[in-house]
């Protein structure tokens, strides 16, 4: 029987790029003939992405993916989807992801992210699926004052916003499921996902958009000013420093994580946690300057910006030590130069 995989949040930003990579590289990762089950409630994801993924799978001679338009908060429907899919593993991307929004609506984040994930884990247990690849975040580290940079996975966690708290609660629920019923998992703590697929099919598309790179590119295209949130952080130029990682490098980590899950099973059920970043921090002002270089030819003008107050919930510096992913998974970020991130994001925005 060809394998089956269920992907939650497949119509979202990182989920769609990972499914694209899965389709294009299925054979290389021992997933010939894989039957994909794409689950999304389309509250923030895009039907258009699902349609493109279905067409892509068929053009790669894979079975047409099964679409489950299901919310993680709908337990019976979720259990039915798992029962139908009988997946060998679940890749769980679905979540609300805005730091700023989570500060304003913390309860909604708990309902969707924590309760929704618990429903998913219960449905997995019921259907006998014991393999999970989970999307976590650098936001679990919060403001790691005094911590050594870049941050290894052993850095004490301490989220400073509800979004990070919900992701940490999910990591804890995964650890509990490992103890209680032997769930095997890989947990990826993404730093700042950015950029777009080199195929041009997928890219960053959030409504409303809150992320720096798309907002910066849109402001530049319209000749408007970007709002820079805070210039009084304890960083080299006063603006926040982040570790921007290309979404195609994240996708590649998921393929390697899926493969590694089988090997981890012989080593017991504890969750394997990996940071995914480049170990290179870039400040907001440095991103603006890098964007000016990329856009110069197309726009012939610089990128304007204004300094605004700090945005609640923001950490000053988040930079990843990903040595563990390199050593254990053989992962190497190869798409994540700031130039490539901005160029692919710009090509996507122009479409
Ligand atoms: N920023 C601006 N102006 C904007 C938008 C953002 O100055 O218009 C700044 C933010 O204040 C922050 C930096 O740009 O300092 C990056 O902000 P993003 O909103 O792009 O990303 P975040 O770092 O807030 O969050 C992202 C993901 C989270 C993840 C986190 C991990 O959205 O899911 O990276 O580092 F947890």
mmCIF file of C-alpha atoms in Angstrom, residues 1-347:
data_model
loop_
_atom_site.group_PDB
_atom_site.id
_atom_site.type_symbol
_atom_site.label_atom_id
_atom_site.label_comp_id
_atom_site.label_asym_id
_atom_site.label_seq_id
_atom_site.Cartn_x
_atom_site.Cartn_y
_atom_site.Cartn_z
ATOM 1 C CA UNK A 1 0.000 0.000 0.000
ATOM 2 C CA UNK A 2 1.415 3.462 -0.874
ATOM 3 C CA UNK A 3 1.885 5.640 2.219
ATOM 4 C CA UNK A 4 -0.643 8.247 3.281
ATOM 5 C CA UNK A 5 0.163 11.554 4.964
ATOM 6 C CA UNK A 6 -2.183 14.068 6.535
ATOM 7 C CA UNK A 7 -1.168 17.714 6.514
ATOM 8 C CA UNK A 8 -3.063 20.237 8.637
ATOM 9 C CA UNK A 9 -2.827 23.868 7.529
ATOM 10 C CA UNK A 10 -1.921 22.765 4.000
ATOM 11 C CA UNK A 11 -3.550 25.886 2.543
ATOM 12 C CA UNK A 12 -1.358 28.186 4.624
ATOM 13 C CA UNK A 13 2.015 29.770 4.014
ATOM 14 C CA UNK A 14 4.474 27.184 5.347
ATOM 15 C CA UNK A 15 2.108 24.226 4.891
ATOM 16 C CA UNK A 16 1.628 24.853 1.161
ATOM 17 C CA UNK A 17 5.373 25.159 0.549
ATOM 18 C CA UNK A 18 6.000 21.918 2.447
ATOM 19 C CA UNK A 19 3.353 20.043 0.475
ATOM 20 C CA UNK A 20 4.865 21.405 -2.745
ATOM 21 C CA UNK A 21 8.271 20.008 -1.677
ATOM 22 C CA UNK A 22 6.676 16.692 -0.684
ATOM 23 C CA UNK A 23 5.079 16.363 -4.106
ATOM 24 C CA UNK A 24 8.197 17.317 -6.039
ATOM 25 C CA UNK A 25 10.529 15.107 -3.976
ATOM 26 C CA UNK A 26 8.274 12.217 -2.964
ATOM 27 C CA UNK A 27 10.377 9.547 -4.662
ATOM 28 C CA UNK A 28 13.668 10.851 -3.259
ATOM 29 C CA UNK A 29 12.237 10.433 0.240
ATOM 30 C CA UNK A 30 10.717 6.975 -0.220
ATOM 31 C CA UNK A 31 7.182 8.349 -0.621
ATOM 32 C CA UNK A 32 6.384 7.035 -4.116
ATOM 33 C CA UNK A 33 2.671 7.067 -4.760
ATOM 34 C CA UNK A 34 1.957 8.922 -1.514
ATOM 35 C CA UNK A 35 -1.721 9.732 -0.923
ATOM 36 C CA UNK A 36 -1.878 13.214 0.536
ATOM 37 C CA UNK A 37 -4.747 14.355 2.743
ATOM 38 C CA UNK A 38 -4.830 18.149 2.959
ATOM 39 C CA UNK A 39 -6.765 19.429 5.961
ATOM 40 C CA UNK A 40 -7.579 23.106 6.399
ATOM 41 C CA UNK A 41 -10.607 25.055 7.586
ATOM 42 C CA UNK A 42 -9.709 27.869 5.150
ATOM 43 C CA UNK A 43 -10.194 30.465 7.887
ATOM 44 C CA UNK A 44 -6.779 31.898 7.016
ATOM 45 C CA UNK A 45 -5.595 29.510 4.288
ATOM 46 C CA UNK A 46 -6.382 29.748 0.576
ATOM 47 C CA UNK A 47 -8.497 27.413 -1.536
ATOM 48 C CA UNK A 48 -6.406 28.477 -4.497
ATOM 49 C CA UNK A 49 -3.316 26.937 -2.832
ATOM 50 C CA UNK A 50 -5.151 23.619 -2.379
ATOM 51 C CA UNK A 51 -6.217 23.647 -6.022
ATOM 52 C CA UNK A 52 -2.635 24.292 -7.138
ATOM 53 C CA UNK A 53 -1.364 21.480 -4.909
ATOM 54 C CA UNK A 54 -3.917 19.047 -6.359
ATOM 55 C CA UNK A 55 -2.910 19.938 -9.916
ATOM 56 C CA UNK A 56 0.782 19.666 -9.027
ATOM 57 C CA UNK A 57 0.324 16.217 -7.446
ATOM 58 C CA UNK A 58 -1.460 14.959 -10.544
ATOM 59 C CA UNK A 59 1.238 16.351 -12.819
ATOM 60 C CA UNK A 60 3.753 14.370 -10.743
ATOM 61 C CA UNK A 61 1.678 11.204 -11.195
ATOM 62 C CA UNK A 62 0.584 11.103 -7.573
ATOM 63 C CA UNK A 63 -2.993 10.337 -6.564
ATOM 64 C CA UNK A 64 -5.159 13.430 -6.391
ATOM 65 C CA UNK A 65 -4.899 14.727 -2.790
ATOM 66 C CA UNK A 66 -8.016 14.400 -0.654
ATOM 67 C CA UNK A 67 -9.195 17.761 0.685
ATOM 68 C CA UNK A 68 -10.689 17.874 4.182
ATOM 69 C CA UNK A 69 -12.252 21.266 4.828
ATOM 70 C CA UNK A 70 -12.293 20.713 8.570
ATOM 71 C CA UNK A 71 -11.562 22.811 11.620
ATOM 72 C CA UNK A 72 -9.380 21.429 14.407
ATOM 73 C CA UNK A 73 -12.088 22.555 16.789
ATOM 74 C CA UNK A 74 -14.608 20.158 15.167
ATOM 75 C CA UNK A 75 -13.708 16.910 16.906
ATOM 76 C CA UNK A 76 -16.087 14.518 15.148
ATOM 77 C CA UNK A 77 -15.100 15.797 11.687
ATOM 78 C CA UNK A 78 -11.420 15.622 12.601
ATOM 79 C CA UNK A 79 -11.751 12.051 13.836
ATOM 80 C CA UNK A 80 -13.577 11.137 10.656
ATOM 81 C CA UNK A 81 -10.783 12.663 8.519
ATOM 82 C CA UNK A 82 -8.108 10.708 10.404
ATOM 83 C CA UNK A 83 -10.150 7.535 10.170
ATOM 84 C CA UNK A 84 -10.485 7.975 6.434
ATOM 85 C CA UNK A 85 -6.849 8.976 5.841
ATOM 86 C CA UNK A 86 -5.189 6.389 8.114
ATOM 87 C CA UNK A 87 -1.968 8.392 7.722
ATOM 88 C CA UNK A 88 1.459 7.016 8.503
ATOM 89 C CA UNK A 89 2.288 10.504 9.832
ATOM 90 C CA UNK A 90 0.681 13.885 10.408
ATOM 91 C CA UNK A 91 2.386 17.190 9.624
ATOM 92 C CA UNK A 92 0.697 19.758 11.819
ATOM 93 C CA UNK A 93 1.005 23.335 10.541
ATOM 94 C CA UNK A 94 -2.491 24.649 11.266
ATOM 95 C CA UNK A 95 -2.443 27.455 13.826
ATOM 96 C CA UNK A 96 -3.115 31.128 14.313
ATOM 97 C CA UNK A 97 0.294 32.755 14.045
ATOM 98 C CA UNK A 98 0.238 36.489 14.650
ATOM 99 C CA UNK A 99 2.086 37.686 17.731
ATOM 100 C CA UNK A 100 0.267 41.020 17.742
ATOM 101 C CA UNK A 101 -3.199 39.478 17.293
ATOM 102 C CA UNK A 102 -2.501 36.957 20.064
ATOM 103 C CA UNK A 103 -1.904 39.819 22.485
ATOM 104 C CA UNK A 104 -5.339 41.233 21.589
ATOM 105 C CA UNK A 105 -7.264 37.926 21.467
ATOM 106 C CA UNK A 106 -5.479 35.423 23.725
ATOM 107 C CA UNK A 107 -8.567 33.230 24.275
ATOM 108 C CA UNK A 108 -9.019 32.705 20.556
ATOM 109 C CA UNK A 109 -5.409 31.542 20.355
ATOM 110 C CA UNK A 110 -5.916 29.020 23.163
ATOM 111 C CA UNK A 111 -9.088 27.681 21.532
ATOM 112 C CA UNK A 112 -7.605 27.297 18.068
ATOM 113 C CA UNK A 113 -4.032 26.361 18.814
ATOM 114 C CA UNK A 114 -4.110 24.437 22.097
ATOM 115 C CA UNK A 115 -7.569 22.876 22.113
ATOM 116 C CA UNK A 116 -7.426 22.268 18.364
ATOM 117 C CA UNK A 117 -4.088 20.443 18.678
ATOM 118 C CA UNK A 118 -5.355 18.367 21.573
ATOM 119 C CA UNK A 119 -8.298 17.315 19.419
ATOM 120 C CA UNK A 120 -5.885 16.365 16.658
ATOM 121 C CA UNK A 121 -3.660 14.315 18.969
ATOM 122 C CA UNK A 122 -6.713 12.481 20.344
ATOM 123 C CA UNK A 123 -7.918 11.748 16.817
ATOM 124 C CA UNK A 124 -4.430 10.468 15.906
ATOM 125 C CA UNK A 125 -4.401 8.183 18.927
ATOM 126 C CA UNK A 126 -7.845 6.834 18.043
ATOM 127 C CA UNK A 127 -6.866 6.118 14.450
ATOM 128 C CA UNK A 128 -3.542 4.516 15.440
ATOM 129 C CA UNK A 129 -1.275 7.213 13.941
ATOM 130 C CA UNK A 130 1.840 7.641 16.096
ATOM 131 C CA UNK A 131 4.053 9.919 14.008
ATOM 132 C CA UNK A 132 3.922 13.700 14.095
ATOM 133 C CA UNK A 133 5.934 16.574 12.682
ATOM 134 C CA UNK A 134 4.947 19.711 14.553
ATOM 135 C CA UNK A 135 5.432 23.392 13.702
ATOM 136 C CA UNK A 136 6.611 25.263 16.759
ATOM 137 C CA UNK A 137 8.312 28.603 16.981
ATOM 138 C CA UNK A 138 11.215 30.655 18.262
ATOM 139 C CA UNK A 139 8.572 32.595 20.180
ATOM 140 C CA UNK A 140 8.751 29.877 22.884
ATOM 141 C CA UNK A 141 12.103 31.411 23.943
ATOM 142 C CA UNK A 142 10.586 34.840 24.629
ATOM 143 C CA UNK A 143 13.246 37.325 25.655
ATOM 144 C CA UNK A 144 16.139 35.069 26.557
ATOM 145 C CA UNK A 145 18.029 37.688 28.593
ATOM 146 C CA UNK A 146 21.623 36.735 29.273
ATOM 147 C CA UNK A 147 21.299 33.655 27.061
ATOM 148 C CA UNK A 148 24.096 32.766 24.760
ATOM 149 C CA UNK A 149 23.401 33.726 21.114
ATOM 150 C CA UNK A 150 22.617 31.990 18.840
ATOM 151 C CA UNK A 151 20.078 30.071 20.892
ATOM 152 C CA UNK A 152 20.365 26.281 21.145
ATOM 153 C CA UNK A 153 17.318 24.126 21.912
ATOM 154 C CA UNK A 154 18.466 23.874 25.545
ATOM 155 C CA UNK A 155 17.783 27.614 26.070
ATOM 156 C CA UNK A 156 15.186 27.952 28.859
ATOM 157 C CA UNK A 157 11.764 28.637 27.388
ATOM 158 C CA UNK A 158 9.718 31.643 28.533
ATOM 159 C CA UNK A 159 7.321 33.055 25.938
ATOM 160 C CA UNK A 160 6.492 36.768 26.150
ATOM 161 C CA UNK A 161 3.241 36.646 24.170
ATOM 162 C CA UNK A 162 0.138 34.430 24.081
ATOM 163 C CA UNK A 163 1.093 33.047 20.656
ATOM 164 C CA UNK A 164 4.368 31.665 22.063
ATOM 165 C CA UNK A 165 2.521 30.383 25.133
ATOM 166 C CA UNK A 166 0.064 28.406 23.006
ATOM 167 C CA UNK A 167 2.890 26.828 20.998
ATOM 168 C CA UNK A 168 4.717 25.880 24.204
ATOM 169 C CA UNK A 169 1.510 24.360 25.593
ATOM 170 C CA UNK A 170 1.279 22.254 22.421
ATOM 171 C CA UNK A 171 4.890 21.121 22.793
ATOM 172 C CA UNK A 172 4.023 20.054 26.350
ATOM 173 C CA UNK A 173 0.923 18.205 25.136
ATOM 174 C CA UNK A 174 3.133 16.339 22.647
ATOM 175 C CA UNK A 175 5.536 15.332 25.440
ATOM 176 C CA UNK A 176 2.563 14.062 27.427
ATOM 177 C CA UNK A 177 1.256 12.089 24.446
ATOM 178 C CA UNK A 178 4.720 10.536 24.045
ATOM 179 C CA UNK A 179 4.599 9.323 27.645
ATOM 180 C CA UNK A 180 0.966 8.244 27.612
ATOM 181 C CA UNK A 181 0.560 6.515 24.283
ATOM 182 C CA UNK A 182 3.951 6.499 22.579
ATOM 183 C CA UNK A 183 3.549 9.379 20.106
ATOM 184 C CA UNK A 184 6.780 9.808 18.109
ATOM 185 C CA UNK A 185 7.449 13.357 17.035
ATOM 186 C CA UNK A 186 9.749 15.907 15.554
ATOM 187 C CA UNK A 187 9.161 19.455 16.793
ATOM 188 C CA UNK A 188 10.537 22.261 14.643
ATOM 189 C CA UNK A 189 11.009 25.667 16.241
ATOM 190 C CA UNK A 190 10.952 27.958 13.219
ATOM 191 C CA UNK A 191 12.628 31.315 13.468
ATOM 192 C CA UNK A 192 11.327 33.909 10.963
ATOM 193 C CA UNK A 193 9.901 32.132 7.934
ATOM 194 C CA UNK A 194 10.213 34.307 4.837
ATOM 195 C CA UNK A 195 10.514 34.243 1.052
ATOM 196 C CA UNK A 196 8.455 32.394 -1.533
ATOM 197 C CA UNK A 197 8.629 29.294 -3.686
ATOM 198 C CA UNK A 198 11.029 29.525 -6.624
ATOM 199 C CA UNK A 199 8.254 27.966 -8.752
ATOM 200 C CA UNK A 200 6.197 31.135 -8.283
ATOM 201 C CA UNK A 201 3.157 29.017 -7.280
ATOM 202 C CA UNK A 202 3.130 29.858 -3.566
ATOM 203 C CA UNK A 203 4.198 32.684 -1.303
ATOM 204 C CA UNK A 204 3.380 34.596 1.855
ATOM 205 C CA UNK A 205 -0.311 35.578 1.894
ATOM 206 C CA UNK A 206 -1.805 36.514 5.243
ATOM 207 C CA UNK A 207 -4.913 38.621 5.747
ATOM 208 C CA UNK A 208 -4.294 40.946 7.409
ATOM 209 C CA UNK A 209 -0.559 40.901 6.818
ATOM 210 C CA UNK A 210 1.585 41.666 9.877
ATOM 211 C CA UNK A 211 5.012 40.371 8.841
ATOM 212 C CA UNK A 212 7.915 42.632 8.141
ATOM 213 C CA UNK A 213 9.037 41.505 4.688
ATOM 214 C CA UNK A 214 5.713 41.555 2.811
ATOM 215 C CA UNK A 215 4.723 44.835 4.481
ATOM 216 C CA UNK A 216 8.060 46.362 3.596
ATOM 217 C CA UNK A 217 7.803 45.284 -0.046
ATOM 218 C CA UNK A 218 4.223 46.532 -0.350
ATOM 219 C CA UNK A 219 5.095 49.887 1.208
ATOM 220 C CA UNK A 220 8.055 50.241 -1.159
ATOM 221 C CA UNK A 221 5.941 49.344 -4.203
ATOM 222 C CA UNK A 222 3.355 51.991 -3.291
ATOM 223 C CA UNK A 223 5.920 54.626 -2.360
ATOM 224 C CA UNK A 224 4.604 54.548 1.223
ATOM 225 C CA UNK A 225 6.522 54.454 4.468
ATOM 226 C CA UNK A 226 7.066 51.275 6.468
ATOM 227 C CA UNK A 227 6.347 51.512 10.187
ATOM 228 C CA UNK A 228 9.376 50.361 12.145
ATOM 229 C CA UNK A 229 8.242 49.200 15.577
ATOM 230 C CA UNK A 230 10.814 50.390 18.097
ATOM 231 C CA UNK A 231 14.318 51.783 17.713
ATOM 232 C CA UNK A 232 15.292 51.653 21.382
ATOM 233 C CA UNK A 233 16.009 47.930 21.787
ATOM 234 C CA UNK A 234 19.351 46.822 23.138
ATOM 235 C CA UNK A 235 20.608 45.801 19.688
ATOM 236 C CA UNK A 236 23.296 47.155 17.344
ATOM 237 C CA UNK A 237 21.003 49.760 15.741
ATOM 238 C CA UNK A 238 18.126 49.753 18.234
ATOM 239 C CA UNK A 239 15.709 47.743 16.046
ATOM 240 C CA UNK A 240 14.724 44.097 16.639
ATOM 241 C CA UNK A 241 16.990 41.382 15.328
ATOM 242 C CA UNK A 242 15.537 38.227 13.751
ATOM 243 C CA UNK A 243 16.836 35.122 12.023
ATOM 244 C CA UNK A 244 15.071 34.990 8.629
ATOM 245 C CA UNK A 245 14.829 31.500 7.169
ATOM 246 C CA UNK A 246 13.588 30.783 3.648
ATOM 247 C CA UNK A 247 10.355 28.813 3.561
ATOM 248 C CA UNK A 248 11.914 26.336 1.099
ATOM 249 C CA UNK A 249 14.617 25.523 3.665
ATOM 250 C CA UNK A 250 11.851 24.914 6.208
ATOM 251 C CA UNK A 251 10.132 22.615 3.712
ATOM 252 C CA UNK A 252 13.316 20.621 3.239
ATOM 253 C CA UNK A 253 13.627 20.173 7.033
ATOM 254 C CA UNK A 254 10.156 18.595 7.062
ATOM 255 C CA UNK A 255 11.128 15.994 4.483
ATOM 256 C CA UNK A 256 14.230 15.142 6.491
ATOM 257 C CA UNK A 257 12.200 15.118 9.714
ATOM 258 C CA UNK A 258 9.684 12.679 8.259
ATOM 259 C CA UNK A 259 12.479 10.364 7.196
ATOM 260 C CA UNK A 260 14.216 10.630 10.570
ATOM 261 C CA UNK A 261 11.014 9.848 12.473
ATOM 262 C CA UNK A 262 11.326 6.205 11.498
ATOM 263 C CA UNK A 263 14.862 6.050 12.910
ATOM 264 C CA UNK A 264 13.874 7.876 16.097
ATOM 265 C CA UNK A 265 11.263 5.236 16.845
ATOM 266 C CA UNK A 266 13.888 2.691 17.740
ATOM 267 C CA UNK A 267 15.295 5.198 20.249
ATOM 268 C CA UNK A 268 12.111 5.631 22.290
ATOM 269 C CA UNK A 269 9.220 8.029 22.047
ATOM 270 C CA UNK A 270 10.570 11.327 23.403
ATOM 271 C CA UNK A 271 9.933 14.321 21.152
ATOM 272 C CA UNK A 272 12.925 15.487 19.120
ATOM 273 C CA UNK A 273 13.181 19.280 19.137
ATOM 274 C CA UNK A 274 15.074 21.223 16.462
ATOM 275 C CA UNK A 275 15.627 24.929 15.916
ATOM 276 C CA UNK A 276 15.421 26.002 12.284
ATOM 277 C CA UNK A 277 17.305 29.169 11.465
ATOM 278 C CA UNK A 278 20.576 30.372 10.002
ATOM 279 C CA UNK A 279 22.459 31.576 13.120
ATOM 280 C CA UNK A 280 22.533 34.974 11.390
ATOM 281 C CA UNK A 281 20.629 37.862 12.904
ATOM 282 C CA UNK A 282 19.368 40.760 10.778
ATOM 283 C CA UNK A 283 17.903 43.937 12.248
ATOM 284 C CA UNK A 284 14.805 45.622 10.848
ATOM 285 C CA UNK A 285 16.939 48.461 9.441
ATOM 286 C CA UNK A 286 19.302 45.941 7.848
ATOM 287 C CA UNK A 287 16.345 44.232 6.164
ATOM 288 C CA UNK A 288 15.261 47.627 4.796
ATOM 289 C CA UNK A 289 18.740 48.287 3.367
ATOM 290 C CA UNK A 290 18.927 44.803 1.835
ATOM 291 C CA UNK A 291 15.496 45.375 0.253
ATOM 292 C CA UNK A 292 16.652 48.655 -1.243
ATOM 293 C CA UNK A 293 19.461 46.816 -3.014
ATOM 294 C CA UNK A 294 17.051 44.183 -4.398
ATOM 295 C CA UNK A 295 14.396 46.707 -5.454
ATOM 296 C CA UNK A 296 16.695 49.376 -6.858
ATOM 297 C CA UNK A 297 16.466 48.161 -10.433
ATOM 298 C CA UNK A 298 12.667 47.785 -10.386
ATOM 299 C CA UNK A 299 11.705 50.851 -8.365
ATOM 300 C CA UNK A 300 14.572 53.281 -8.817
ATOM 301 C CA UNK A 301 14.001 54.724 -5.361
ATOM 302 C CA UNK A 302 14.783 53.905 -1.731
ATOM 303 C CA UNK A 303 12.465 52.466 0.934
ATOM 304 C CA UNK A 304 10.960 55.040 3.272
ATOM 305 C CA UNK A 305 10.222 54.320 6.907
ATOM 306 C CA UNK A 306 9.087 55.963 10.152
ATOM 307 C CA UNK A 307 9.953 54.929 13.677
ATOM 308 C CA UNK A 308 6.900 53.970 15.766
ATOM 309 C CA UNK A 309 6.578 52.741 19.362
ATOM 310 C CA UNK A 310 7.493 49.141 20.160
ATOM 311 C CA UNK A 311 4.923 46.506 19.215
ATOM 312 C CA UNK A 312 3.638 44.653 22.306
ATOM 313 C CA UNK A 313 4.910 41.069 22.572
ATOM 314 C CA UNK A 314 8.073 41.553 20.466
ATOM 315 C CA UNK A 315 11.341 39.987 21.620
ATOM 316 C CA UNK A 316 14.495 42.062 21.066
ATOM 317 C CA UNK A 317 16.661 39.357 19.503
ATOM 318 C CA UNK A 318 15.868 35.832 18.255
ATOM 319 C CA UNK A 319 18.658 34.006 16.443
ATOM 320 C CA UNK A 320 18.850 30.215 16.106
ATOM 321 C CA UNK A 321 21.610 27.775 16.743
ATOM 322 C CA UNK A 322 20.528 24.970 14.380
ATOM 323 C CA UNK A 323 23.587 22.750 14.828
ATOM 324 C CA UNK A 324 21.345 19.941 16.061
ATOM 325 C CA UNK A 325 19.264 19.891 12.851
ATOM 326 C CA UNK A 326 22.450 19.942 10.792
ATOM 327 C CA UNK A 327 24.054 17.107 12.723
ATOM 328 C CA UNK A 328 21.098 14.805 13.284
ATOM 329 C CA UNK A 329 18.950 15.484 10.212
ATOM 330 C CA UNK A 330 21.686 16.531 7.789
ATOM 331 C CA UNK A 331 19.743 19.767 7.187
ATOM 332 C CA UNK A 332 21.471 22.693 5.548
ATOM 333 C CA UNK A 333 19.719 26.011 4.829
ATOM 334 C CA UNK A 334 20.725 26.794 1.253
ATOM 335 C CA UNK A 335 18.001 29.251 0.167
ATOM 336 C CA UNK A 336 18.207 31.686 3.066
ATOM 337 C CA UNK A 337 20.498 34.489 1.962
ATOM 338 C CA UNK A 338 18.652 37.755 2.638
ATOM 339 C CA UNK A 339 19.020 38.531 -1.056
ATOM 340 C CA UNK A 340 17.229 35.315 -2.111
ATOM 341 C CA UNK A 341 14.545 35.740 0.552
ATOM 342 C CA UNK A 342 13.782 39.278 -0.625
ATOM 343 C CA UNK A 343 14.029 38.476 -4.320
ATOM 344 C CA UNK A 344 11.603 35.519 -4.155
ATOM 345 C CA UNK A 345 9.249 37.473 -1.872
ATOM 346 C CA UNK A 346 9.337 40.400 -4.292
ATOM 347 C CA UNK A 347 8.589 38.176 -7.290
#
